[in-house]
Every structure is written in C-alpha cells, then in structure tokens.
Coordinates of C-alpha atoms in Angstrom, one line a residue:
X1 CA 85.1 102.1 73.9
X2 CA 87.7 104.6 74.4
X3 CA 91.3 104.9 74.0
X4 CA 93.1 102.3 75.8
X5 CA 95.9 104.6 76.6
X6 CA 93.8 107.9 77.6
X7 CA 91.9 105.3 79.8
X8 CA 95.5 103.7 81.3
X9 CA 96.5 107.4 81.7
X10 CA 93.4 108.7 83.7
X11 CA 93.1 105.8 86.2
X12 CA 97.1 104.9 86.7
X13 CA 96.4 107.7 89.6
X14 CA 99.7 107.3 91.4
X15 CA 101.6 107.6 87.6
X16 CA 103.4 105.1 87.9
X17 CA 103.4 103.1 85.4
X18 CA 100.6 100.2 86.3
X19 CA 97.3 99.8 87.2
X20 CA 96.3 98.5 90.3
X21 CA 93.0 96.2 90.9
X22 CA 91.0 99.7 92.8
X23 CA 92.7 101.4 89.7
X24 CA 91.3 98.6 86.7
X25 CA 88.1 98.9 88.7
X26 CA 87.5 102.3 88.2
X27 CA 88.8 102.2 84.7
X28 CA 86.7 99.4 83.9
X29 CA 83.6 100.7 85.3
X30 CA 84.1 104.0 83.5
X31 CA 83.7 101.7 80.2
X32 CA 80.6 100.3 81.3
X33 CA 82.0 97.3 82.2
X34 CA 81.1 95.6 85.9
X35 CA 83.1 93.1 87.4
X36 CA 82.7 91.6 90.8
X37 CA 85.9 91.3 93.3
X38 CA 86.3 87.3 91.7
X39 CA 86.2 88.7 88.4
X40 CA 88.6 91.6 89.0
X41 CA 91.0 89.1 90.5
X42 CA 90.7 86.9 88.1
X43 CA 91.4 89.4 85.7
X44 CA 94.5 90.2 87.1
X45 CA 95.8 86.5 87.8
X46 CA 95.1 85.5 83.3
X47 CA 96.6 89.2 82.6
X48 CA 99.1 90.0 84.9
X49 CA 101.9 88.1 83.1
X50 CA 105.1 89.0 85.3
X51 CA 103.3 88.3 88.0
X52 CA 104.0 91.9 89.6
X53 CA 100.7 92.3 91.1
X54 CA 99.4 95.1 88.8
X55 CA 98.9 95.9 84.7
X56 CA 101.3 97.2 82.8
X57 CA 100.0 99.6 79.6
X58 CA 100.6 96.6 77.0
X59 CA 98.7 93.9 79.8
X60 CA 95.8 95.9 80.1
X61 CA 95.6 97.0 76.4
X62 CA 94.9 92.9 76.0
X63 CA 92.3 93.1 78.8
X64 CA 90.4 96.1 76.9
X65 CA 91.0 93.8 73.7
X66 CA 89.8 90.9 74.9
X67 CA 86.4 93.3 76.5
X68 CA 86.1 94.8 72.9
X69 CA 86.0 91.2 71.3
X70 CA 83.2 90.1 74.0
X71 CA 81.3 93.2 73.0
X72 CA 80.9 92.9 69.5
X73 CA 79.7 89.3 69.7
X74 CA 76.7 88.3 68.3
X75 CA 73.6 86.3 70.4
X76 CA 74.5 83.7 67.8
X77 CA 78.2 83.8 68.8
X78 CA 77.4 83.2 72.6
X79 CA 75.2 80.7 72.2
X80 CA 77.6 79.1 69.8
X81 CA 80.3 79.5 72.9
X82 CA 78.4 78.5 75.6
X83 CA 77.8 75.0 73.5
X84 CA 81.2 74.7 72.8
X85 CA 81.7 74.5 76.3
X86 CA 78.7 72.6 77.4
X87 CA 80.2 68.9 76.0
X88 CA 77.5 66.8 77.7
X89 CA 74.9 69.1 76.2
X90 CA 73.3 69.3 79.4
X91 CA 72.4 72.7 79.4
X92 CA 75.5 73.5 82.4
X93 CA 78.9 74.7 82.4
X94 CA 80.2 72.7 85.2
X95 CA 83.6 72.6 86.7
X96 CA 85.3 69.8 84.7
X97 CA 83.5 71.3 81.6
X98 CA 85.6 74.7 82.0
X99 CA 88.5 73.0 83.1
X100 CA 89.0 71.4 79.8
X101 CA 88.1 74.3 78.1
X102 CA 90.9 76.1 79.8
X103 CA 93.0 73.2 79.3
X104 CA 92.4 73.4 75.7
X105 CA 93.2 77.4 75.8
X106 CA 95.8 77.4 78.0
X107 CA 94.8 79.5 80.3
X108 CA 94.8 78.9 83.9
X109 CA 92.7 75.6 84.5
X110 CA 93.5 75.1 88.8
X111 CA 91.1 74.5 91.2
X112 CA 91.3 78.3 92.5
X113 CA 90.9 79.9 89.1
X114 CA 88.2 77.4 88.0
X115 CA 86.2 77.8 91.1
X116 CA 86.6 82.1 90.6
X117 CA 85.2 81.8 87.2
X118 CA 82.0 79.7 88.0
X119 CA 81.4 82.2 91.1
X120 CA 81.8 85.3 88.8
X121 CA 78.9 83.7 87.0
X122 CA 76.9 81.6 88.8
X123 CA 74.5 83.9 90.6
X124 CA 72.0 81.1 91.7
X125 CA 74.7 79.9 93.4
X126 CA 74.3 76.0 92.4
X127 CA 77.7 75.7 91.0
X128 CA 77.3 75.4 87.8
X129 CA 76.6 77.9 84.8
X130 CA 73.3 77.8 82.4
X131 CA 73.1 79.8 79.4
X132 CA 71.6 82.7 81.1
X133 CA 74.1 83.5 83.6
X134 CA 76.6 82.7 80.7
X135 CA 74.7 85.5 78.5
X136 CA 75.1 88.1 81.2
X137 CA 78.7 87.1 81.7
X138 CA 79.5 87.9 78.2
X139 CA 77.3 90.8 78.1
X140 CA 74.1 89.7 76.3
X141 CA 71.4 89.8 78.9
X142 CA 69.0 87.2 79.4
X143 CA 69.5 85.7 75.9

C-alpha cells in the first residue's frame, strides 16, 4: 500500500489541507480498496474526529492504518472475528450482535451507524451478516 502522505497529497485536490468523501473515494479506490456510499460515510462519521466534515492528514493516516491491519489478516483471523461477534453462534451478525460489539469498542453503536454497517455488508439484503458477506467485508472473498 503506498505512502499515506503521497496518497493524502495527490487526492487533497483543492490543497487544502483535508480530504473530502469524493476525495477519500478516489484515494481509496486508487489503493484497491472499494467502498460503497454507506461505507464511505461511515468512514468519515468513526474517523472524522472534530467532526469538521472531512479528514485531516493524521485521521486519514488511521483510516489507511486501520485498511493495512484488515489486509494482512489471515482467513483464520476473520473467521476468528466474525465468531467473536456472532455470540449466539447462529451463523449471523445481527443488529444487537454488532451493537454490543461496538459497545464493547467504543465505537459508534446508534441505530444510524449500526444500520450503515449491516447495509455495507449485507448484500442479500436480509439484515443480517453471514460469514460470507463478512469475508468480503474484510477482504477475504468467499472464505
């Protein structure tokens, strides 16, 4: 993955200083990373902490971080994290599953942010997230 800064650099097209959602999209997708309008936004809601409406250079250094740390885990590791979340072992990430989770994290755990997550995922569009869509989430495939 390249240098977070070049990256910040090349996409911060107005140069000034943050990086817009159209901007992180474009830097993102140079990377070889998609995300889908729910995910961008709810990238920029969990890393967006002054609540300015953009990245600065040291939020989105955590974003491409936090992408670096989903890349290099294993098939093992995903598996292991999708069970972690999955507490009734029923083979589903549903809603109150993820809240907790994001409870536990502290990370955003509202209805809005909960609900953005399992759309970002959930391409059957039954509400809830299996392993699969999980996989492909974290960038596994079909695993």
């Amino acid at each position: 993955m390249a240098d977070p800064k070049a990256v910040f650099e090349k996409y911060d097209v107005n140069q000034d200083g943050t990086m817009c959602s159209k901007e992180l999209e474009a830097a993102l997708k140079d990377m070889e990373i998609s995300a889908s309008p729910e995910f961008l936004k709810e990238i920029m809601a969990q890393y967006d902490k002054d609540k300015n409406g953009s990245l600065e250079f040291h939020e989105f250094k955590k974003v491409i971080a936090d992408m670096k740390a989903i890349q290099v885990a294993t098939v093992a590791d995903v598996r292991d994290l999708f069970k972690s979340f999955d507490k009734d072992g029923s083979g589903y990430i549903e809603k109150a599953e993820l809240r907790e989770v994001l409870t536990v994290l502290g990370v955003g755990n509202d209805e809005h942010t909960v609900q953005a997550m399992i759309a970002a995922a959930d391409t059957n569009n039954d509400g809830r997230v299996s392993i699969i869509e999980f996989s492909r989430i974290i960038g596994h495939g079909d695993e």
